[in-house]
Amino acid sequence: MRLELRGVAKAYEGSRRVAALENIDVTIESGEFVCVIGPSGCGKSTLLSIIAGLELPTSGAVVASGSRILMFQDGALFPWLSVRENVEFGLRFLDNMSAGERAQRAMQLLKLVHLDGFADARIHELSGGMRQRVSLARAIAVDPAVLLLDEPFGALDAMTRSILHTELQEIWAQTKKTIVFVTHNVREAVVLGDRVLVMSPRPGRIVAEHRIDLPRPRVIDSPPVSALARTIGEEVMAHA
């Protein structure tokens, strides 16, 4: 699904007016993997919430069609359900899918994220990285047109994060979903993105974009990734 943000701005009114976003103009093509980076408080998460329809912009518009799924850092899994039942949860609201079809779909997705051997496990039995895989499978289950990922790997250790970088690239290659991925980690953005958008401090504006033409799959400690991340990182700091 193609996304167009036209002059999007967001301000919060309280004891004083706080401008969170200002004049966001960007087009994200269908099947594109776009990463958004910038300093803390620049409005990255607010931008995702507006794209998801959870918040309304103060001005401007988001032009899109089709469903959008927002996945947060903590995953928000249900501890009283098994891994498979968590993945099936959203499918229960589809009228044209039987219980058997839901189970089959869930198992296909658990295989995609390399967790088919843990279908009957409970959430507390899983590592942090495994929980994020379950969250990703649940997000994909309802076949959204766009995946919106808000720093989903931020709380994970470096080794687990690197593994999930590889797996997310594989999943994206297979599903060709449009993905918007928010992160504060420049190397992560270069590893994952077709394009990296750089945001300024509040009010958040897109001040630069970089096309990432490195071959896939990419790993975070490769010299080409490191070199490009250094260049983009310097640009982020220049706008901080």
Coordinates of C-alpha atoms in Angstrom, one line a residue:
M1 CA 0.0 0.0 0.0
R2 CA 1.2 3.5 -0.9
L3 CA 1.2 6.1 1.9
E4 CA 1.2 9.9 1.3
L5 CA 1.7 12.4 4.1
R6 CA 0.8 15.9 2.9
G7 CA 1.7 18.8 5.1
V8 CA 1.2 16.9 8.3
A9 CA 1.5 18.8 11.5
K10 CA 0.7 18.0 15.1
A11 CA 0.4 20.4 18.1
Y12 CA -0.7 19.7 21.7
E13 CA -2.7 22.3 23.6
G14 CA -2.3 22.6 27.4
S15 CA -0.8 25.2 29.6
R16 CA 1.3 26.0 26.6
R17 CA 1.1 24.9 23.0
V18 CA 3.7 22.3 22.0
A19 CA 4.4 21.7 18.4
A20 CA 5.3 18.0 17.9
L21 CA 5.4 17.8 14.1
E22 CA 5.6 20.4 11.4
N23 CA 5.1 20.2 7.6
I24 CA 5.7 16.5 7.1
D25 CA 5.6 15.8 3.3
V26 CA 6.6 12.3 2.3
T27 CA 5.5 9.4 0.0
I28 CA 6.2 5.8 0.9
E29 CA 5.8 3.5 -2.0
S30 CA 4.0 0.1 -1.8
G31 CA 6.4 -2.6 -0.6
E32 CA 9.0 -0.1 0.5
F33 CA 10.9 -0.5 3.9
V34 CA 11.4 3.0 5.3
C35 CA 13.2 3.7 8.6
V36 CA 12.7 6.9 10.5
I37 CA 15.4 8.2 12.8
G38 CA 16.0 11.3 14.9
P39 CA 16.7 12.4 18.5
S40 CA 14.4 11.5 21.4
G41 CA 11.3 13.7 21.5
C42 CA 11.4 14.6 17.8
G43 CA 7.9 13.1 17.2
K44 CA 8.8 9.8 15.6
S45 CA 6.2 7.8 17.6
T46 CA 3.6 10.6 17.1
L47 CA 4.1 10.3 13.4
L48 CA 3.5 6.5 13.5
S49 CA 0.4 7.1 15.6
I50 CA -1.0 9.5 13.0
I51 CA -0.2 7.1 10.1
A52 CA -2.0 4.3 12.1
G53 CA -5.0 6.6 12.6
L54 CA -4.7 6.5 16.4
E55 CA -4.1 10.3 16.5
L56 CA -5.4 13.0 14.1
P57 CA -3.0 15.6 12.7
T58 CA -3.6 19.2 13.6
S59 CA -3.3 20.0 9.9
G60 CA -2.4 18.1 6.8
A61 CA -3.6 14.7 5.7
V62 CA -2.5 11.0 5.4
V63 CA -3.7 9.5 2.2
A64 CA -3.8 5.7 2.2
S65 CA -6.1 2.8 1.7
G66 CA -6.1 -0.6 3.5
S67 CA -5.4 -1.7 7.0
R68 CA -2.4 -0.6 9.1
I69 CA -1.0 -2.4 12.1
L70 CA 1.1 -0.7 14.8
M71 CA 3.6 -2.8 16.7
F72 CA 5.2 -1.3 19.9
Q73 CA 8.4 -2.1 21.6
D74 CA 6.8 -4.2 24.4
G75 CA 4.7 -6.3 22.0
A76 CA 1.6 -6.3 24.3
L77 CA 1.1 -10.1 24.2
F78 CA -1.6 -11.9 26.2
P79 CA 0.1 -14.0 29.0
W80 CA -3.0 -16.2 29.5
L81 CA -2.9 -17.4 25.9
S82 CA -0.4 -19.8 24.3
V83 CA 1.9 -18.6 21.5
R84 CA -0.4 -20.0 18.8
E85 CA -3.5 -18.5 20.4
N86 CA -1.8 -15.1 20.6
V87 CA -1.1 -15.2 16.8
E88 CA -4.7 -16.4 16.2
F89 CA -6.2 -13.6 18.3
G90 CA -6.8 -11.0 15.5
L91 CA -8.1 -13.8 13.2
R92 CA -11.0 -14.4 15.5
F93 CA -12.6 -11.2 14.2
L94 CA -12.6 -12.5 10.6
D95 CA -16.0 -13.9 9.8
N96 CA -14.9 -16.1 6.9
M97 CA -12.2 -18.1 8.7
S98 CA -12.9 -21.3 10.6
A99 CA -11.1 -22.4 13.8
G100 CA -9.1 -24.9 11.7
E101 CA -8.1 -22.2 9.2
R102 CA -7.0 -19.9 12.0
A103 CA -4.8 -22.6 13.5
Q104 CA -3.3 -23.4 10.2
R105 CA -2.6 -19.7 9.4
A106 CA -1.0 -19.2 12.9
M107 CA 1.3 -22.2 12.4
Q108 CA 2.4 -21.0 9.0
L109 CA 3.4 -17.7 10.5
L110 CA 5.1 -19.3 13.5
K111 CA 7.2 -21.3 11.0
L112 CA 8.0 -18.0 9.2
V113 CA 9.4 -16.6 12.4
H114 CA 11.1 -19.9 13.4
L115 CA 8.8 -20.5 16.4
D116 CA 6.7 -23.4 15.2
G117 CA 8.2 -25.6 17.9
F118 CA 6.9 -23.3 20.6
A119 CA 3.2 -23.1 19.5
D120 CA 1.9 -24.4 22.8
A121 CA 4.3 -22.5 25.1
R122 CA 3.2 -19.6 27.3
I123 CA 4.5 -16.2 26.9
H124 CA 6.5 -16.2 30.2
E125 CA 8.4 -19.2 28.9
L126 CA 9.9 -17.2 26.0
S127 CA 12.9 -14.9 25.8
G128 CA 12.5 -11.3 24.8
G129 CA 13.5 -11.9 21.3
M130 CA 11.1 -14.8 21.0
R131 CA 8.3 -12.6 22.3
Q132 CA 9.0 -10.0 19.6
R133 CA 8.8 -12.7 17.0
V134 CA 5.4 -13.7 18.3
S135 CA 4.3 -10.1 18.2
L136 CA 5.5 -9.8 14.6
A137 CA 3.7 -13.0 13.6
R138 CA 0.5 -11.7 15.2
A139 CA 0.8 -8.4 13.4
I140 CA 1.2 -10.1 10.0
A141 CA -1.6 -12.6 10.7
V142 CA -4.4 -10.3 9.7
D143 CA -2.6 -9.4 6.4
P144 CA -2.3 -5.7 6.9
A145 CA -1.2 -3.5 4.0
V146 CA 1.3 -1.6 6.2
L147 CA 3.3 -2.6 9.2
L148 CA 4.2 0.3 11.6
L149 CA 7.0 -0.7 14.0
D150 CA 7.9 1.5 16.9
E151 CA 11.4 0.6 18.1
P152 CA 10.4 -3.1 18.4
F153 CA 14.0 -4.2 19.1
G154 CA 15.1 -1.4 21.4
A155 CA 15.0 -3.4 24.6
L156 CA 16.9 -6.4 23.3
D157 CA 20.5 -7.3 23.7
A158 CA 22.8 -6.8 20.7
M159 CA 23.0 -10.4 19.6
T160 CA 19.3 -11.0 19.7
R161 CA 18.7 -7.7 17.9
S162 CA 21.1 -8.8 15.1
I163 CA 19.3 -12.1 14.7
L164 CA 16.0 -10.3 14.4
H165 CA 17.4 -7.9 11.8
T166 CA 18.1 -10.9 9.6
E167 CA 14.8 -12.5 10.2
L168 CA 12.8 -9.3 9.6
Q169 CA 14.6 -8.8 6.3
E170 CA 13.7 -12.4 5.3
I171 CA 10.0 -11.8 6.3
W172 CA 9.8 -8.5 4.4
A173 CA 11.4 -10.2 1.3
Q174 CA 8.7 -12.9 1.5
T175 CA 5.7 -10.8 2.2
K176 CA 6.6 -7.5 0.5
K177 CA 4.7 -5.5 3.1
T178 CA 5.1 -1.8 3.3
I179 CA 7.0 -1.2 6.5
V180 CA 7.6 2.0 8.4
F181 CA 10.2 1.4 11.2
V182 CA 11.0 3.9 13.9
T183 CA 14.4 3.7 15.6
H184 CA 17.0 5.8 17.3
N185 CA 19.8 3.4 16.2
V186 CA 21.3 4.6 13.0
R187 CA 23.0 1.3 12.1
E188 CA 19.7 -0.5 12.6
A189 CA 18.1 1.9 10.1
V190 CA 20.9 1.3 7.5
V191 CA 20.6 -2.5 8.0
L192 CA 16.9 -2.6 7.5
G193 CA 15.8 0.3 5.3
D194 CA 15.4 0.9 1.6
R195 CA 15.3 4.5 2.7
V196 CA 16.2 6.4 5.9
L197 CA 14.3 9.6 6.8
V198 CA 16.1 11.9 9.3
M199 CA 13.9 14.0 11.6
S200 CA 14.9 17.2 13.4
P201 CA 14.3 17.9 17.1
R202 CA 10.8 19.2 18.0
P203 CA 9.0 20.3 16.1
G204 CA 9.8 17.2 14.1
R205 CA 10.5 17.8 10.4
I206 CA 12.1 15.6 7.8
V207 CA 15.4 17.3 7.2
A208 CA 17.1 14.6 5.0
E209 CA 16.5 11.3 3.4
H210 CA 19.0 8.6 2.2
R211 CA 18.5 5.8 -0.3
I212 CA 20.2 2.6 1.0
D213 CA 21.5 0.7 -2.0
L214 CA 23.6 -1.9 -0.1
P215 CA 22.9 -5.5 -1.0
R216 CA 20.8 -7.7 1.3
P217 CA 20.8 -9.4 3.6
R218 CA 22.8 -6.8 5.6
V219 CA 24.4 -7.2 9.0
I220 CA 25.0 -4.4 11.5
D221 CA 28.8 -4.8 11.9
S222 CA 29.6 -4.9 8.1
P223 CA 32.1 -2.2 7.0
P224 CA 29.7 -0.7 4.4
V225 CA 26.8 -0.5 6.9
S226 CA 29.2 1.1 9.5
A227 CA 30.5 3.6 7.0
L228 CA 27.1 4.8 5.8
A229 CA 25.7 4.8 9.4
R230 CA 28.6 7.1 10.4
T231 CA 27.7 9.5 7.6
I232 CA 24.0 9.6 8.5
G233 CA 24.8 9.7 12.2
E234 CA 26.8 12.9 11.7
E235 CA 23.9 14.4 9.9
V236 CA 21.5 13.5 12.8
M237 CA 23.9 15.1 15.2
A238 CA 24.2 18.2 13.1
H239 CA 20.4 18.7 13.3
A240 CA 20.2 17.8 17.0

